[in-house]
Structure formats: structure tokens, C-alpha cells
Amino acid sequence: DTAVSQTPKYLVTQMGNDKSIKCEQNLGHDTMYWYKQDSKKFLKIMFSYNNKELIINETVPNRFSPKSPDKAHLNLHINSLELGDSAVYFCASSQEYSSEPHYEQYFGPGTRLTVT
Amino acid sequence: GENVEQHPSTLSVQEGDSAVIKCTYSDSASNYFPWYKQELGKRPQLIIDIRSNVGEKKDQRIAVTLNKTAKHFSLHITETQPEDSAVYFCAVINDYKLSFGAGTTVTVRA
């Protein structure tokens, strides 16, 4: 009955590699998000998709490319990994992003990425 | 983008005492203010939220107050228990994006 799931939970890789993180939600939500949580616990939005369309694209290096094959899935692909990419990446979902009062966001368990 | 300031960054309280965390924001058009709790190694989870047409909301031992004029809102936890130990984040909706405060690490001492 997991609402928002992510794989893998842990990812250890070397600089320069390319990796992907997958996210799935079974809540029937229209909007999905990727957040990055750094070592100081600061949570910052990276991307958001609504019904497979990109609606939020924060100042993120273009080595990060999100892909939404359908509205239940939002994957994150990272090229040429750097040490500074080490963080916990959270996927989240919510009802239609522009409607009220459906703002609550449900977070996945996170993926801890370590780049060595 | 929205600037959300959260204080204090750490808070240590004796079990049974109250804890208060305060946040300020910059955009007067913001109309939704959630609080998330993140236990060690876990995901952030919504614990309470308030909308701009309400000044106060309570749910058992937690309450949130909002002052739209001053652009600040606060989380109050009464009768703290060890399981309240976690990082608490305030957040503000702006342009459909959630902007989070930097977090407050709350430690409840037995």
C-alpha cells in the first residue's frame, strides 16, 4: 500500500557516471515533484510535472533530466555525476497543483545518493 | 522566489514542556502554510497546515498560528514527548511551489 515509492533507496557511484532514480505514486495524483535535501537538511524543489507536463524547472544543472512516462511515474536521470550531487533526493506527489485545497504533498522514502 | 526564514535552528526541551518554532515569509500573496516533520532517516510528513483565511488551527498537542499582516506563522507543540524529537520544516506556497524553511531540530529530553 506504499503511496509514493522510490528506487533505489541507496545509490553509491563514482564521479562521471550516469544514474537514474525512479519514482511511482499510486494515489491517483496529477502532480509529481523532485526535491533535493542537502547535508544541512535543506529541502529545495528541483522539478515538477503535472499530467506529464513540466511545470516547474528550478535552477538545476542540465545534467539533471526528469522524465514522466505517465502521470504515476516521474524518473530522474543524472549525467556526469559530481561530488556536489551527493544528497538525498525525494520524490513527492499531490493533487492538481493549481487547485485548492489540494496542496498536501506526499513524499517518497528518499534516495540517498553518494558520489565518490 | 519566496524567502522563508525559520527560527530557531535547534531547540532542546524537557519532556512535558512546550516547543515553539517561528517562520517568516516575504510574499504577501502566499495563502497556504504547511508544517512537515521529518524523523531521522525518514521522509517529511505533513503534520498540520493552515490557510490564509484562518488565524489558528489546532490538532491535539500541535497548533499553528498565522499573522498575515506581519507575515509570520508559528508551530506550537504542547506536552512534548520523546517521539516529538525530529526536524520540523515550515513551508509556504508561492507560484504553486513549496518553499521550505531551513528546518528546526527539536530534541525532547527525558
mmCIF file of C-alpha atoms in Angstrom:
data_model
loop_
_atom_site.group_PDB
_atom_site.id
_atom_site.type_symbol
_atom_site.label_atom_id
_atom_site.label_comp_id
_atom_site.label_asym_id
_atom_site.label_seq_id
_atom_site.Cartn_x
_atom_site.Cartn_y
_atom_site.Cartn_z
ATOM 1 C CA ASP A 1 0.000 0.000 0.000
ATOM 2 C CA THR A 2 3.003 2.293 -0.398
ATOM 3 C CA ALA A 3 1.716 5.652 -1.603
ATOM 4 C CA VAL A 4 4.912 7.091 -3.095
ATOM 5 C CA SER A 5 7.802 4.741 -3.727
ATOM 6 C CA GLN A 6 11.328 5.323 -4.966
ATOM 7 C CA THR A 7 14.098 3.057 -6.155
ATOM 8 C CA PRO A 8 16.829 2.609 -5.269
ATOM 9 C CA LYS A 9 16.941 3.605 -1.609
ATOM 10 C CA TYR A 10 20.709 3.935 -1.673
ATOM 11 C CA LEU A 11 22.967 4.698 -4.619
ATOM 12 C CA VAL A 12 26.744 4.834 -4.395
ATOM 13 C CA THR A 13 28.593 5.690 -7.564
ATOM 14 C CA GLN A 14 31.722 7.336 -8.890
ATOM 15 C CA MET A 15 32.144 10.772 -10.366
ATOM 16 C CA GLY A 16 31.386 10.944 -14.044
ATOM 17 C CA ASN A 17 28.861 8.120 -14.049
ATOM 18 C CA ASP A 18 25.231 8.407 -15.165
ATOM 19 C CA LYS A 19 22.460 7.172 -12.879
ATOM 20 C CA SER A 20 18.675 7.141 -12.640
ATOM 21 C CA ILE A 21 16.216 7.231 -9.774
ATOM 22 C CA LYS A 22 12.667 6.027 -10.264
ATOM 23 C CA CYS A 23 9.501 7.211 -8.563
ATOM 24 C CA GLU A 24 5.963 5.892 -8.632
ATOM 25 C CA GLN A 25 2.790 7.005 -6.881
ATOM 26 C CA ASN A 26 -0.456 5.080 -6.545
ATOM 27 C CA LEU A 27 -2.513 7.940 -5.115
ATOM 28 C CA GLY A 28 -4.020 8.980 -8.431
ATOM 29 C CA HIS A 29 -2.340 12.369 -8.125
ATOM 30 C CA ASP A 30 -1.790 14.618 -11.109
ATOM 31 C CA THR A 31 1.374 16.368 -9.967
ATOM 32 C CA MET A 32 4.783 14.963 -9.049
ATOM 33 C CA TYR A 33 7.925 16.623 -7.783
ATOM 34 C CA TRP A 34 11.637 16.072 -7.213
ATOM 35 C CA TYR A 35 13.322 17.637 -4.205
ATOM 36 C CA LYS A 36 16.970 17.657 -3.156
ATOM 37 C CA GLN A 37 17.874 17.591 0.538
ATOM 38 C CA ASP A 38 21.474 18.524 1.174
ATOM 39 C CA SER A 39 23.713 17.619 4.093
ATOM 40 C CA LYS A 40 22.338 20.547 6.109
ATOM 41 C CA LYS A 41 18.807 19.146 5.676
ATOM 42 C CA PHE A 42 17.717 21.993 3.428
ATOM 43 C CA LEU A 43 14.869 20.908 1.142
ATOM 44 C CA LYS A 44 14.684 22.520 -2.279
ATOM 45 C CA ILE A 45 12.418 21.796 -5.198
ATOM 46 C CA MET A 46 14.073 20.808 -8.453
ATOM 47 C CA PHE A 47 11.264 19.905 -10.842
ATOM 48 C CA SER A 48 7.533 19.415 -11.004
ATOM 49 C CA TYR A 49 5.350 17.677 -13.565
ATOM 50 C CA ASN A 50 1.602 17.912 -13.923
ATOM 51 C CA ASN A 51 -0.013 15.228 -16.067
ATOM 52 C CA LYS A 52 3.354 14.517 -17.706
ATOM 53 C CA GLU A 53 3.974 18.191 -18.487
ATOM 54 C CA LEU A 54 6.899 20.056 -16.927
ATOM 55 C CA ILE A 55 5.580 22.974 -14.860
ATOM 56 C CA ILE A 56 8.453 23.809 -12.528
ATOM 57 C CA ASN A 57 12.097 23.769 -13.506
ATOM 58 C CA GLU A 58 14.261 25.421 -10.907
ATOM 59 C CA THR A 59 17.840 26.456 -11.471
ATOM 60 C CA VAL A 60 19.201 22.947 -11.796
ATOM 61 C CA PRO A 61 22.206 21.917 -13.942
ATOM 62 C CA ASN A 62 21.093 20.421 -17.243
ATOM 63 C CA ARG A 63 22.886 17.223 -16.230
ATOM 64 C CA PHE A 64 19.615 16.526 -14.387
ATOM 65 C CA SER A 65 16.801 15.436 -16.657
ATOM 66 C CA PRO A 66 13.397 14.394 -15.358
ATOM 67 C CA LYS A 67 11.116 12.163 -17.373
ATOM 68 C CA SER A 68 7.466 11.397 -16.806
ATOM 69 C CA PRO A 69 6.260 8.450 -18.924
ATOM 70 C CA ASP A 70 2.797 8.736 -17.356
ATOM 71 C CA LYS A 71 1.269 10.700 -14.524
ATOM 72 C CA ALA A 72 2.039 7.964 -11.968
ATOM 73 C CA HIS A 73 5.771 7.954 -12.664
ATOM 74 C CA LEU A 74 8.495 10.565 -12.532
ATOM 75 C CA ASN A 75 12.077 9.487 -13.008
ATOM 76 C CA LEU A 76 15.252 11.479 -12.556
ATOM 77 C CA HIS A 77 18.299 10.875 -14.691
ATOM 78 C CA ILE A 78 21.619 12.420 -13.758
ATOM 79 C CA ASN A 79 24.546 12.582 -16.177
ATOM 80 C CA SER A 80 28.212 13.065 -15.359
ATOM 81 C CA LEU A 81 27.731 12.865 -11.602
ATOM 82 C CA GLU A 82 29.730 15.262 -9.436
ATOM 83 C CA LEU A 83 30.687 15.169 -5.751
ATOM 84 C CA GLY A 84 28.243 18.007 -5.073
ATOM 85 C CA ASP A 85 25.349 15.871 -6.272
ATOM 86 C CA SER A 86 25.609 13.794 -3.112
ATOM 87 C CA ALA A 87 22.341 14.320 -1.261
ATOM 88 C CA VAL A 88 19.021 12.697 -0.503
ATOM 89 C CA TYR A 89 16.545 13.021 -3.367
ATOM 90 C CA PHE A 90 12.862 12.928 -2.530
ATOM 91 C CA CYS A 91 10.028 12.375 -4.914
ATOM 92 C CA ALA A 92 6.612 13.736 -3.926
ATOM 93 C CA SER A 93 3.116 13.932 -5.347
ATOM 94 C CA SER A 94 -0.021 15.984 -4.848
ATOM 95 C CA GLN A 95 -3.419 16.570 -6.346
ATOM 96 C CA GLU A 96 -3.682 19.021 -9.251
ATOM 97 C CA TYR A 97 -1.090 21.615 -8.331
ATOM 98 C CA SER A 98 -3.207 24.623 -9.198
ATOM 99 C CA SER A 99 -6.359 23.605 -7.366
ATOM 100 C CA GLU A 100 -7.314 24.422 -3.818
ATOM 101 C CA PRO A 101 -7.334 22.962 -1.239
ATOM 102 C CA HIS A 102 -5.343 20.049 -2.617
ATOM 103 C CA TYR A 103 -1.890 21.273 -1.815
ATOM 104 C CA GLU A 104 -0.695 18.495 0.520
ATOM 105 C CA GLN A 105 2.383 16.825 -0.861
ATOM 106 C CA TYR A 106 3.171 13.206 -0.066
ATOM 107 C CA PHE A 107 6.848 12.334 -0.036
ATOM 108 C CA GLY A 108 8.573 9.142 -1.042
ATOM 109 C CA PRO A 109 11.128 7.475 1.263
ATOM 110 C CA GLY A 110 14.083 9.183 -0.408
ATOM 111 C CA THR A 111 17.137 8.011 -2.317
ATOM 112 C CA ARG A 112 20.488 8.648 -0.687
ATOM 113 C CA LEU A 113 22.967 9.340 -3.463
ATOM 114 C CA THR A 114 26.658 9.231 -2.615
ATOM 115 C CA VAL A 115 29.152 10.240 -5.279
ATOM 116 C CA THR A 116 32.762 9.233 -4.615
ATOM 117 C CA GLY B 1 11.246 33.289 -5.205
ATOM 118 C CA GLU B 2 9.720 33.122 -1.762
ATOM 119 C CA ASN B 3 12.070 33.666 1.152
ATOM 120 C CA VAL B 4 11.163 31.651 4.243
ATOM 121 C CA GLU B 5 13.119 32.154 7.452
ATOM 122 C CA GLN B 6 12.764 29.670 10.293
ATOM 123 C CA HIS B 7 13.914 30.025 13.906
ATOM 124 C CA PRO B 8 15.408 28.562 15.958
ATOM 125 C CA SER B 9 17.595 26.098 14.076
ATOM 126 C CA THR B 10 17.830 23.836 17.136
ATOM 127 C CA LEU B 11 15.554 23.512 20.138
ATOM 128 C CA SER B 12 16.039 21.347 23.211
ATOM 129 C CA VAL B 13 13.116 20.992 25.610
ATOM 130 C CA GLN B 14 12.345 18.967 28.707
ATOM 131 C CA GLU B 15 9.697 16.314 28.235
ATOM 132 C CA GLY B 16 6.330 17.798 29.080
ATOM 133 C CA ASP B 17 7.338 21.362 28.213
ATOM 134 C CA SER B 18 6.186 23.302 25.162
ATOM 135 C CA ALA B 19 8.106 23.978 21.959
ATOM 136 C CA VAL B 20 7.568 26.925 19.630
ATOM 137 C CA ILE B 21 9.019 27.358 16.144
ATOM 138 C CA LYS B 22 8.565 30.557 14.154
ATOM 139 C CA CYS B 23 8.693 31.286 10.441
ATOM 140 C CA THR B 24 8.506 34.465 8.424
ATOM 141 C CA TYR B 25 7.852 34.819 4.718
ATOM 142 C CA SER B 26 8.153 37.576 2.165
ATOM 143 C CA ASP B 27 5.294 37.291 -0.358
ATOM 144 C CA SER B 28 2.016 38.667 0.955
ATOM 145 C CA ALA B 29 0.143 36.679 -1.744
ATOM 146 C CA SER B 30 1.106 33.358 -0.109
ATOM 147 C CA ASN B 31 -2.001 31.565 1.119
ATOM 148 C CA TYR B 32 -1.011 28.107 2.333
ATOM 149 C CA PHE B 33 1.355 27.296 5.207
ATOM 150 C CA PRO B 34 2.120 23.652 5.985
ATOM 151 C CA TRP B 35 4.407 22.159 8.602
ATOM 152 C CA TYR B 36 6.325 18.970 7.944
ATOM 153 C CA LYS B 37 8.002 16.652 10.431
ATOM 154 C CA GLN B 38 10.995 14.573 9.406
ATOM 155 C CA GLU B 39 12.263 11.874 11.713
ATOM 156 C CA LEU B 40 15.830 10.690 11.344
ATOM 157 C CA GLY B 41 16.283 8.819 8.085
ATOM 158 C CA LYS B 42 12.617 9.151 7.156
ATOM 159 C CA ARG B 43 10.537 11.155 4.710
ATOM 160 C CA PRO B 44 8.995 14.544 5.547
ATOM 161 C CA GLN B 45 5.354 14.160 6.581
ATOM 162 C CA LEU B 46 2.689 16.803 6.870
ATOM 163 C CA ILE B 47 1.602 17.311 10.477
ATOM 164 C CA ILE B 48 -0.587 20.393 10.231
ATOM 165 C CA ASP B 49 -1.339 23.185 7.795
ATOM 166 C CA ILE B 50 -3.164 26.486 7.814
ATOM 167 C CA ARG B 51 -4.705 28.596 5.093
ATOM 168 C CA SER B 52 -4.706 32.350 4.902
ATOM 169 C CA ASN B 53 -8.358 32.762 5.874
ATOM 170 C CA VAL B 54 -7.719 31.204 9.299
ATOM 171 C CA GLY B 55 -5.712 32.633 12.192
ATOM 172 C CA GLU B 56 -5.228 29.496 14.257
ATOM 173 C CA LYS B 57 -5.634 25.757 13.898
ATOM 174 C CA LYS B 58 -5.202 23.035 16.483
ATOM 175 C CA ASP B 59 -4.828 19.264 16.291
ATOM 176 C CA GLN B 60 -4.383 17.591 19.676
ATOM 177 C CA ARG B 61 -0.991 18.710 21.016
ATOM 178 C CA ILE B 62 0.053 20.745 17.993
ATOM 179 C CA ALA B 63 -1.235 24.114 16.881
ATOM 180 C CA VAL B 64 -0.323 26.647 14.245
ATOM 181 C CA THR B 65 -0.959 30.379 14.340
ATOM 182 C CA LEU B 66 -0.798 32.747 11.390
ATOM 183 C CA ASN B 67 -0.356 36.508 11.339
ATOM 184 C CA LYS B 68 -0.812 37.574 7.705
ATOM 185 C CA THR B 69 -0.233 41.234 8.439
ATOM 186 C CA ALA B 70 3.173 40.559 9.953
ATOM 187 C CA LYS B 71 3.810 37.668 7.547
ATOM 188 C CA HIS B 72 4.748 35.130 10.162
ATOM 189 C CA PHE B 73 3.383 31.834 11.404
ATOM 190 C CA SER B 74 4.322 29.566 14.275
ATOM 191 C CA LEU B 75 4.123 25.929 15.311
ATOM 192 C CA HIS B 76 3.324 25.158 18.926
ATOM 193 C CA ILE B 77 3.815 21.712 20.441
ATOM 194 C CA THR B 78 2.495 21.249 23.967
ATOM 195 C CA GLU B 79 3.295 18.484 26.463
ATOM 196 C CA THR B 80 6.245 17.353 24.395
ATOM 197 C CA GLN B 81 7.097 13.671 24.284
ATOM 198 C CA PRO B 82 10.258 11.820 23.166
ATOM 199 C CA GLU B 83 8.574 10.886 19.882
ATOM 200 C CA ASP B 84 8.320 14.599 19.061
ATOM 201 C CA SER B 85 12.104 14.638 18.545
ATOM 202 C CA ALA B 86 12.608 15.331 14.823
ATOM 203 C CA VAL B 87 13.376 18.067 12.315
ATOM 204 C CA TYR B 88 10.419 20.358 11.670
ATOM 205 C CA PHE B 89 10.062 22.366 8.460
ATOM 206 C CA CYS B 90 7.727 25.211 7.775
ATOM 207 C CA ALA B 91 6.786 25.887 4.172
ATOM 208 C CA VAL B 92 4.934 28.421 2.066
ATOM 209 C CA ILE B 93 3.157 28.049 -1.265
ATOM 210 C CA ASN B 94 4.175 30.594 -3.870
ATOM 211 C CA ASP B 95 3.605 30.254 -7.621
ATOM 212 C CA TYR B 96 2.431 26.688 -6.919
ATOM 213 C CA LYS B 97 5.848 25.858 -5.429
ATOM 214 C CA LEU B 98 6.514 24.876 -1.852
ATOM 215 C CA SER B 99 9.407 26.861 -0.398
ATOM 216 C CA PHE B 100 10.741 25.358 2.817
ATOM 217 C CA GLY B 101 12.373 26.931 5.819
ATOM 218 C CA ALA B 102 15.797 25.641 6.822
ATOM 219 C CA GLY B 103 14.362 23.349 9.496
ATOM 220 C CA THR B 104 14.409 23.169 13.296
ATOM 221 C CA THR B 105 15.940 20.171 15.041
ATOM 222 C CA VAL B 106 13.836 19.511 18.126
ATOM 223 C CA THR B 107 15.227 17.303 20.878
ATOM 224 C CA VAL B 108 12.966 16.295 23.743
ATOM 225 C CA ARG B 109 14.954 15.393 26.859
ATOM 226 C CA ALA B 110 13.516 12.663 29.068
#
